[in-house]
């Protein structure tokens, strides 16, 4: 099938628009990694998407399973990618990474180190007799749900305010799809995972409790990889409520993380920490171009700030000309077309 190899991110996303309305998160992510919607010429053929560079085809149901399912359990995340690839092994689009690329990671997930860590963070909860600190087990056995609803809500309320106004999110460990608050990670006590365990349980219980958690919290991330895993972990109900993030950019996961961040309808504040003073530089690789295209595709954000990076003296700041470009794009109203087009032209001439 013929397809155009010069699609920009915005154009790739547009191909999904009318057909994937119930799967916006998957559509955004697919566009970020270089896919376009591939409408079959005959109705009986399977719907899916195709990479504009290597033409690898993936069925829609496979993509939705891999890109929208819960990744609270690493094994579920792993299963989502089984039996297909988004790209051929030599595809240039592999530069834009999906965090924890399964082939690179899964041998470690089954190793002793992983199990040891899991015991450390989950097993200790057995010693606690408080319902919520056992929510890891409750989520598996549903024993928490034998409590009256009012009591469960009371438990959540007593825990939710313990999230700081700025709450740093970390990966549970390097190879894990699971995330945890920094406070939880650094405490060796039994309540380690309680804050994020609440994220898992309250969806089934009460949206109000979710709102409590997100309304006054800025979630901070040391990389777009962790941001992505967080957005996957909280699912659509959480993404609908996230209001403020603070993230270090400049990684190969920028594109897919910002593409998914664009699905956060309530997002109003972002602090960008970019370890270089410009959006693009001469002969920027494709992951940089796509990463910045996906960043600029965000809209409807009221508060756009630029933070420093520990790793760079000369990062993006308000004084940089490109900072104005970013602010202008991100603060435009939702649904209003992008103002900037030079990124797109860059990609056109580069390909
Ligand atoms: Zn490809």
mmCIF file of C-alpha atoms in Angstrom, residues 31-351:
data_model
loop_
_atom_site.group_PDB
_atom_site.id
_atom_site.type_symbol
_atom_site.label_atom_id
_atom_site.label_comp_id
_atom_site.label_asym_id
_atom_site.label_seq_id
_atom_site.Cartn_x
_atom_site.Cartn_y
_atom_site.Cartn_z
ATOM 1 C CA UNK A 31 1.634 9.035 15.989
ATOM 2 C CA UNK A 32 4.539 9.818 18.302
ATOM 3 C CA UNK A 33 6.427 6.669 17.327
ATOM 4 C CA UNK A 34 5.902 7.289 13.613
ATOM 5 C CA UNK A 35 2.700 5.428 12.839
ATOM 6 C CA UNK A 36 -0.272 6.536 10.768
ATOM 7 C CA UNK A 37 -3.743 5.064 10.690
ATOM 8 C CA UNK A 38 -3.943 2.516 7.934
ATOM 9 C CA UNK A 39 -7.462 2.159 6.694
ATOM 10 C CA UNK A 40 -7.911 -1.131 4.900
ATOM 11 C CA UNK A 41 -9.434 -0.998 1.433
ATOM 12 C CA UNK A 42 -11.821 -3.830 2.281
ATOM 13 C CA UNK A 43 -13.988 -3.919 5.339
ATOM 14 C CA UNK A 44 -13.099 -7.447 6.271
ATOM 15 C CA UNK A 45 -9.426 -6.591 6.660
ATOM 16 C CA UNK A 46 -8.198 -5.682 10.090
ATOM 17 C CA UNK A 47 -7.795 -2.077 11.096
ATOM 18 C CA UNK A 48 -4.488 -0.894 12.394
ATOM 19 C CA UNK A 49 -1.600 1.468 11.914
ATOM 20 C CA UNK A 50 1.595 1.462 9.930
ATOM 21 C CA UNK A 51 5.020 2.980 10.456
ATOM 22 C CA UNK A 52 5.749 5.680 7.884
ATOM 23 C CA UNK A 53 9.408 4.663 7.779
ATOM 24 C CA UNK A 54 9.541 0.862 7.878
ATOM 25 C CA UNK A 55 5.859 0.172 7.087
ATOM 26 C CA UNK A 56 5.498 -2.315 9.953
ATOM 27 C CA UNK A 57 1.768 -2.919 10.443
ATOM 28 C CA UNK A 58 0.151 -3.418 13.854
ATOM 29 C CA UNK A 59 -3.472 -4.345 14.447
ATOM 30 C CA UNK A 60 -5.517 -1.771 16.308
ATOM 31 C CA UNK A 61 -6.446 -4.149 19.090
ATOM 32 C CA UNK A 62 -2.782 -4.997 19.661
ATOM 33 C CA UNK A 63 -1.828 -1.321 19.899
ATOM 34 C CA UNK A 64 -4.670 -0.510 22.254
ATOM 35 C CA UNK A 65 -3.721 -3.405 24.499
ATOM 36 C CA UNK A 66 -0.055 -2.411 24.550
ATOM 37 C CA UNK A 67 -0.491 1.349 24.868
ATOM 38 C CA UNK A 68 -3.605 1.784 26.993
ATOM 39 C CA UNK A 69 -3.615 -1.138 29.392
ATOM 40 C CA UNK A 70 -2.604 -0.762 32.999
ATOM 41 C CA UNK A 71 1.098 -1.014 33.721
ATOM 42 C CA UNK A 72 0.711 -1.220 37.463
ATOM 43 C CA UNK A 73 1.987 -4.733 37.247
ATOM 44 C CA UNK A 74 5.090 -5.132 35.149
ATOM 45 C CA UNK A 75 3.911 -8.499 33.900
ATOM 46 C CA UNK A 76 0.792 -6.887 32.400
ATOM 47 C CA UNK A 77 2.949 -4.278 30.701
ATOM 48 C CA UNK A 78 5.123 -7.066 29.370
ATOM 49 C CA UNK A 79 2.202 -9.066 28.040
ATOM 50 C CA UNK A 80 0.894 -6.034 26.188
ATOM 51 C CA UNK A 81 3.837 -6.084 23.792
ATOM 52 C CA UNK A 82 3.866 -9.806 23.129
ATOM 53 C CA UNK A 83 3.805 -11.208 19.622
ATOM 54 C CA UNK A 84 4.228 -8.082 17.527
ATOM 55 C CA UNK A 85 6.607 -5.191 16.875
ATOM 56 C CA UNK A 86 5.821 -1.581 16.124
ATOM 57 C CA UNK A 87 8.889 -1.414 13.867
ATOM 58 C CA UNK A 88 11.265 -3.558 11.934
ATOM 59 C CA UNK A 89 14.592 -3.948 13.760
ATOM 60 C CA UNK A 90 16.431 -1.443 11.566
ATOM 61 C CA UNK A 91 13.753 1.259 11.570
ATOM 62 C CA UNK A 92 15.001 4.794 12.232
ATOM 63 C CA UNK A 93 11.862 5.437 14.308
ATOM 64 C CA UNK A 94 13.156 3.122 17.015
ATOM 65 C CA UNK A 95 15.096 6.204 18.128
ATOM 66 C CA UNK A 96 11.822 7.378 19.623
ATOM 67 C CA UNK A 97 11.529 4.998 22.508
ATOM 68 C CA UNK A 98 8.618 3.480 24.275
ATOM 69 C CA UNK A 99 9.866 3.218 27.864
ATOM 70 C CA UNK A 100 10.997 -0.214 28.905
ATOM 71 C CA UNK A 101 11.236 -1.566 25.424
ATOM 72 C CA UNK A 102 10.224 -5.131 26.198
ATOM 73 C CA UNK A 103 13.007 -6.947 24.406
ATOM 74 C CA UNK A 104 15.659 -5.028 26.290
ATOM 75 C CA UNK A 105 14.067 -5.343 29.661
ATOM 76 C CA UNK A 106 12.141 -8.480 30.321
ATOM 77 C CA UNK A 107 14.994 -10.853 31.088
ATOM 78 C CA UNK A 108 15.723 -8.680 34.124
ATOM 79 C CA UNK A 109 12.129 -8.651 35.249
ATOM 80 C CA UNK A 110 12.254 -12.328 36.013
ATOM 81 C CA UNK A 111 15.584 -12.196 37.809
ATOM 82 C CA UNK A 112 16.172 -12.507 41.501
ATOM 83 C CA UNK A 113 16.865 -8.804 41.874
ATOM 84 C CA UNK A 114 13.382 -7.908 40.763
ATOM 85 C CA UNK A 115 11.752 -10.379 43.106
ATOM 86 C CA UNK A 116 13.889 -9.198 45.961
ATOM 87 C CA UNK A 117 12.843 -5.607 45.381
ATOM 88 C CA UNK A 118 9.242 -6.558 45.029
ATOM 89 C CA UNK A 119 9.326 -8.360 48.345
ATOM 90 C CA UNK A 120 10.936 -5.354 49.930
ATOM 91 C CA UNK A 121 8.326 -2.901 48.714
ATOM 92 C CA UNK A 122 5.245 -5.040 48.804
ATOM 93 C CA UNK A 123 5.843 -7.822 51.278
ATOM 94 C CA UNK A 124 6.513 -5.621 54.277
ATOM 95 C CA UNK A 125 2.934 -4.483 54.181
ATOM 96 C CA UNK A 126 1.940 -7.735 55.816
ATOM 97 C CA UNK A 127 3.094 -6.417 59.151
ATOM 98 C CA UNK A 128 0.645 -3.558 59.059
ATOM 99 C CA UNK A 129 -2.875 -3.994 60.296
ATOM 100 C CA UNK A 130 -4.265 -0.811 58.729
ATOM 101 C CA UNK A 131 -6.523 -1.427 55.752
ATOM 102 C CA UNK A 132 -5.017 1.038 53.351
ATOM 103 C CA UNK A 133 -1.419 0.052 53.907
ATOM 104 C CA UNK A 134 -2.470 -3.357 52.755
ATOM 105 C CA UNK A 135 -4.041 -2.006 49.601
ATOM 106 C CA UNK A 136 -1.477 -3.736 47.448
ATOM 107 C CA UNK A 137 -2.887 -7.023 48.645
ATOM 108 C CA UNK A 138 -6.385 -5.630 48.700
ATOM 109 C CA UNK A 139 -6.144 -4.757 45.025
ATOM 110 C CA UNK A 140 -5.326 -8.364 44.322
ATOM 111 C CA UNK A 141 -7.754 -10.047 46.669
ATOM 112 C CA UNK A 142 -10.350 -7.295 46.886
ATOM 113 C CA UNK A 143 -10.556 -7.699 50.658
ATOM 114 C CA UNK A 144 -10.578 -3.919 50.961
ATOM 115 C CA UNK A 145 -13.882 -3.904 49.199
ATOM 116 C CA UNK A 146 -15.511 -5.891 51.936
ATOM 117 C CA UNK A 147 -15.347 -2.685 54.018
ATOM 118 C CA UNK A 148 -18.263 -0.248 53.877
ATOM 119 C CA UNK A 149 -17.778 2.457 51.249
ATOM 120 C CA UNK A 150 -17.827 5.232 53.851
ATOM 121 C CA UNK A 151 -15.007 3.599 55.733
ATOM 122 C CA UNK A 152 -12.927 3.170 52.606
ATOM 123 C CA UNK A 153 -13.380 6.826 51.714
ATOM 124 C CA UNK A 154 -12.399 7.851 55.203
ATOM 125 C CA UNK A 155 -9.238 5.812 54.863
ATOM 126 C CA UNK A 156 -8.396 7.429 51.547
ATOM 127 C CA UNK A 157 -9.009 10.914 52.867
ATOM 128 C CA UNK A 158 -6.710 10.281 55.782
ATOM 129 C CA UNK A 159 -3.926 9.340 53.396
ATOM 130 C CA UNK A 160 -4.377 11.565 50.368
ATOM 131 C CA UNK A 161 -3.400 14.858 52.025
ATOM 132 C CA UNK A 162 -0.026 13.378 52.869
ATOM 133 C CA UNK A 163 1.035 13.985 49.278
ATOM 134 C CA UNK A 164 3.151 17.131 49.216
ATOM 135 C CA UNK A 165 2.222 20.063 46.957
ATOM 136 C CA UNK A 166 5.214 18.903 44.948
ATOM 137 C CA UNK A 167 5.370 15.167 44.743
ATOM 138 C CA UNK A 168 8.248 13.518 42.986
ATOM 139 C CA UNK A 169 7.492 10.292 41.153
ATOM 140 C CA UNK A 170 10.150 7.615 40.749
ATOM 141 C CA UNK A 171 10.383 4.292 39.034
ATOM 142 C CA UNK A 172 10.173 1.503 41.571
ATOM 143 C CA UNK A 173 13.430 0.342 40.073
ATOM 144 C CA UNK A 174 15.233 0.735 36.791
ATOM 145 C CA UNK A 175 13.517 -2.105 34.954
ATOM 146 C CA UNK A 176 10.073 -1.706 36.418
ATOM 147 C CA UNK A 177 6.996 -0.242 34.796
ATOM 148 C CA UNK A 178 5.768 0.612 38.281
ATOM 149 C CA UNK A 179 6.154 4.043 39.818
ATOM 150 C CA UNK A 180 6.123 5.292 43.399
ATOM 151 C CA UNK A 181 6.328 8.628 45.205
ATOM 152 C CA UNK A 182 9.780 9.714 46.258
ATOM 153 C CA UNK A 183 8.675 9.894 49.877
ATOM 154 C CA UNK A 184 7.447 6.340 49.708
ATOM 155 C CA UNK A 185 10.581 5.137 47.992
ATOM 156 C CA UNK A 186 12.964 6.534 50.553
ATOM 157 C CA UNK A 187 11.098 5.345 53.603
ATOM 158 C CA UNK A 188 11.829 1.767 54.534
ATOM 159 C CA UNK A 189 8.640 1.501 56.533
ATOM 160 C CA UNK A 190 5.536 -0.450 55.698
ATOM 161 C CA UNK A 191 3.664 2.544 54.304
ATOM 162 C CA UNK A 192 6.059 2.907 51.410
ATOM 163 C CA UNK A 193 3.670 2.385 48.573
ATOM 164 C CA UNK A 194 0.508 3.574 50.225
ATOM 165 C CA UNK A 195 0.141 6.863 48.381
ATOM 166 C CA UNK A 196 0.234 5.338 44.945
ATOM 167 C CA UNK A 197 -1.642 2.270 46.025
ATOM 168 C CA UNK A 198 -4.491 4.623 46.699
ATOM 169 C CA UNK A 199 -4.275 5.676 43.077
ATOM 170 C CA UNK A 200 -5.085 2.129 42.160
ATOM 171 C CA UNK A 201 -7.940 1.549 44.480
ATOM 172 C CA UNK A 202 -9.829 4.797 44.558
ATOM 173 C CA UNK A 203 -10.786 4.674 40.914
ATOM 174 C CA UNK A 204 -13.102 1.847 41.746
ATOM 175 C CA UNK A 205 -14.474 3.707 44.715
ATOM 176 C CA UNK A 206 -14.865 7.415 44.268
ATOM 177 C CA UNK A 207 -13.894 10.045 41.710
ATOM 178 C CA UNK A 208 -14.024 12.680 44.396
ATOM 179 C CA UNK A 209 -11.183 11.002 46.223
ATOM 180 C CA UNK A 210 -9.160 11.058 43.018
ATOM 181 C CA UNK A 211 -9.772 14.735 42.567
ATOM 182 C CA UNK A 212 -8.539 15.381 46.103
ATOM 183 C CA UNK A 213 -5.281 13.757 45.211
ATOM 184 C CA UNK A 214 -4.623 15.618 41.985
ATOM 185 C CA UNK A 215 -6.085 19.069 42.551
ATOM 186 C CA UNK A 216 -3.280 20.546 44.631
ATOM 187 C CA UNK A 217 -0.311 18.476 43.567
ATOM 188 C CA UNK A 218 2.456 19.148 41.076
ATOM 189 C CA UNK A 219 3.949 15.847 40.037
ATOM 190 C CA UNK A 220 7.663 16.070 39.287
ATOM 191 C CA UNK A 221 9.708 13.715 37.135
ATOM 192 C CA UNK A 222 13.431 13.286 36.552
ATOM 193 C CA UNK A 223 12.775 12.179 32.984
ATOM 194 C CA UNK A 224 10.048 11.878 30.387
ATOM 195 C CA UNK A 225 10.411 8.116 30.770
ATOM 196 C CA UNK A 226 9.105 8.284 34.332
ATOM 197 C CA UNK A 227 6.420 10.772 33.299
ATOM 198 C CA UNK A 228 5.235 8.281 30.701
ATOM 199 C CA UNK A 229 5.142 5.374 33.136
ATOM 200 C CA UNK A 230 3.228 7.530 35.613
ATOM 201 C CA UNK A 231 0.653 8.523 33.002
ATOM 202 C CA UNK A 232 0.230 4.880 32.061
ATOM 203 C CA UNK A 233 0.003 3.823 35.683
ATOM 204 C CA UNK A 234 -2.779 6.221 36.622
ATOM 205 C CA UNK A 235 -4.821 5.303 33.556
ATOM 206 C CA UNK A 236 -7.385 7.469 31.833
ATOM 207 C CA UNK A 237 -9.215 8.403 35.065
ATOM 208 C CA UNK A 238 -5.983 9.786 36.491
ATOM 209 C CA UNK A 239 -4.913 11.457 33.261
ATOM 210 C CA UNK A 240 -8.230 13.270 33.157
ATOM 211 C CA UNK A 241 -7.385 14.884 36.497
ATOM 212 C CA UNK A 242 -3.669 15.699 36.368
ATOM 213 C CA UNK A 243 -3.297 19.465 36.684
ATOM 214 C CA UNK A 244 0.408 20.204 36.999
ATOM 215 C CA UNK A 245 3.671 18.506 36.051
ATOM 216 C CA UNK A 246 7.349 19.394 36.295
ATOM 217 C CA UNK A 247 9.568 17.329 34.006
ATOM 218 C CA UNK A 248 13.163 17.015 32.805
ATOM 219 C CA UNK A 249 13.066 16.678 29.024
ATOM 220 C CA UNK A 250 15.660 15.846 26.411
ATOM 221 C CA UNK A 251 15.317 12.071 26.343
ATOM 222 C CA UNK A 252 14.335 9.594 23.681
ATOM 223 C CA UNK A 253 11.017 9.152 25.448
ATOM 224 C CA UNK A 254 10.039 12.830 25.021
ATOM 225 C CA UNK A 255 7.769 12.203 22.042
ATOM 226 C CA UNK A 256 5.663 9.433 23.485
ATOM 227 C CA UNK A 257 5.467 11.038 26.925
ATOM 228 C CA UNK A 258 4.299 14.414 25.573
ATOM 229 C CA UNK A 259 1.905 12.699 23.182
ATOM 230 C CA UNK A 260 0.271 10.982 26.135
ATOM 231 C CA UNK A 261 0.442 14.154 28.239
ATOM 232 C CA UNK A 262 -1.671 15.820 25.543
ATOM 233 C CA UNK A 263 -4.474 13.462 26.611
ATOM 234 C CA UNK A 264 -4.531 15.095 30.081
ATOM 235 C CA UNK A 265 -7.507 17.382 29.598
ATOM 236 C CA UNK A 266 -7.126 19.148 32.953
ATOM 237 C CA UNK A 267 -3.430 19.959 32.601
ATOM 238 C CA UNK A 268 -2.952 23.661 33.326
ATOM 239 C CA UNK A 269 0.622 23.995 34.506
ATOM 240 C CA UNK A 270 3.929 22.665 33.233
ATOM 241 C CA UNK A 271 7.517 23.285 34.235
ATOM 242 C CA UNK A 272 9.878 22.310 31.424
ATOM 243 C CA UNK A 273 13.468 21.445 32.195
ATOM 244 C CA UNK A 274 15.275 21.159 28.888
ATOM 245 C CA UNK A 275 19.066 20.802 29.101
ATOM 246 C CA UNK A 276 19.699 22.815 25.941
ATOM 247 C CA UNK A 277 18.791 26.403 25.069
ATOM 248 C CA UNK A 278 17.060 25.676 21.780
ATOM 249 C CA UNK A 279 14.304 23.461 20.447
ATOM 250 C CA UNK A 280 16.330 22.091 17.574
ATOM 251 C CA UNK A 281 19.954 22.184 16.588
ATOM 252 C CA UNK A 282 21.716 21.504 13.328
ATOM 253 C CA UNK A 283 21.119 17.958 12.121
ATOM 254 C CA UNK A 284 19.050 17.091 15.162
ATOM 255 C CA UNK A 285 18.202 13.384 15.228
ATOM 256 C CA UNK A 286 14.666 12.258 14.641
ATOM 257 C CA UNK A 287 13.939 11.654 18.309
ATOM 258 C CA UNK A 288 14.728 15.301 19.063
ATOM 259 C CA UNK A 289 12.555 16.567 16.210
ATOM 260 C CA UNK A 290 9.638 14.352 17.152
ATOM 261 C CA UNK A 291 10.090 15.067 20.858
ATOM 262 C CA UNK A 292 9.825 18.805 20.311
ATOM 263 C CA UNK A 293 6.954 18.406 17.835
ATOM 264 C CA UNK A 294 5.019 16.490 20.471
ATOM 265 C CA UNK A 295 5.848 19.086 23.132
ATOM 266 C CA UNK A 296 4.624 21.947 20.955
ATOM 267 C CA UNK A 297 1.430 20.040 20.184
ATOM 268 C CA UNK A 298 0.344 20.492 23.820
ATOM 269 C CA UNK A 299 -2.254 23.219 24.276
ATOM 270 C CA UNK A 300 -4.606 24.803 26.771
ATOM 271 C CA UNK A 301 -1.915 25.208 29.450
ATOM 272 C CA UNK A 302 -2.107 28.418 31.443
ATOM 273 C CA UNK A 303 1.163 28.337 33.314
ATOM 274 C CA UNK A 304 4.323 27.483 31.341
ATOM 275 C CA UNK A 305 7.622 27.783 33.170
ATOM 276 C CA UNK A 306 11.220 26.839 32.473
ATOM 277 C CA UNK A 307 13.232 25.243 35.241
ATOM 278 C CA UNK A 308 16.913 24.582 35.592
ATOM 279 C CA UNK A 309 18.566 21.247 34.972
ATOM 280 C CA UNK A 310 21.160 19.919 37.344
ATOM 281 C CA UNK A 311 22.903 18.334 34.371
ATOM 282 C CA UNK A 312 23.200 21.488 32.257
ATOM 283 C CA UNK A 313 24.419 25.034 32.850
ATOM 284 C CA UNK A 314 22.811 26.447 29.751
ATOM 285 C CA UNK A 315 19.357 24.934 29.534
ATOM 286 C CA UNK A 316 16.151 26.449 28.285
ATOM 287 C CA UNK A 317 15.212 29.581 30.231
ATOM 288 C CA UNK A 318 12.819 32.441 29.769
ATOM 289 C CA UNK A 319 15.658 34.430 28.201
ATOM 290 C CA UNK A 320 15.956 32.050 25.248
ATOM 291 C CA UNK A 321 14.054 32.984 22.072
ATOM 292 C CA UNK A 322 12.715 29.433 21.767
ATOM 293 C CA UNK A 323 11.137 29.720 25.209
ATOM 294 C CA UNK A 324 8.677 32.228 23.764
ATOM 295 C CA UNK A 325 7.839 29.778 20.984
ATOM 296 C CA UNK A 326 7.082 27.030 23.485
ATOM 297 C CA UNK A 327 4.987 29.306 25.697
ATOM 298 C CA UNK A 328 3.021 30.625 22.756
ATOM 299 C CA UNK A 329 2.137 27.141 21.539
ATOM 300 C CA UNK A 330 1.363 25.570 24.886
ATOM 301 C CA UNK A 331 -0.837 28.435 26.050
ATOM 302 C CA UNK A 332 -2.961 28.558 22.916
ATOM 303 C CA UNK A 333 -6.530 27.436 23.406
ATOM 304 C CA UNK A 334 -7.353 23.799 22.826
ATOM 305 C CA UNK A 335 -8.458 23.158 19.265
ATOM 306 C CA UNK A 336 -6.571 26.148 17.896
ATOM 307 C CA UNK A 337 -4.002 25.125 15.251
ATOM 308 C CA UNK A 338 -0.308 25.352 16.019
ATOM 309 C CA UNK A 339 1.375 28.617 15.188
ATOM 310 C CA UNK A 340 4.853 27.247 14.647
ATOM 311 C CA UNK A 341 5.649 25.295 11.552
ATOM 312 C CA UNK A 342 9.395 25.339 11.274
ATOM 313 C CA UNK A 343 9.742 22.055 13.117
ATOM 314 C CA UNK A 344 7.482 20.437 10.612
ATOM 315 C CA UNK A 345 9.412 21.923 7.703
ATOM 316 C CA UNK A 346 12.630 20.765 9.273
ATOM 317 C CA UNK A 347 11.315 17.244 9.347
ATOM 318 C CA UNK A 348 10.170 17.507 5.758
ATOM 319 C CA UNK A 349 13.545 18.600 4.487
ATOM 320 C CA UNK A 350 15.362 16.091 6.663
ATOM 321 C CA UNK A 351 13.460 13.090 5.399
#
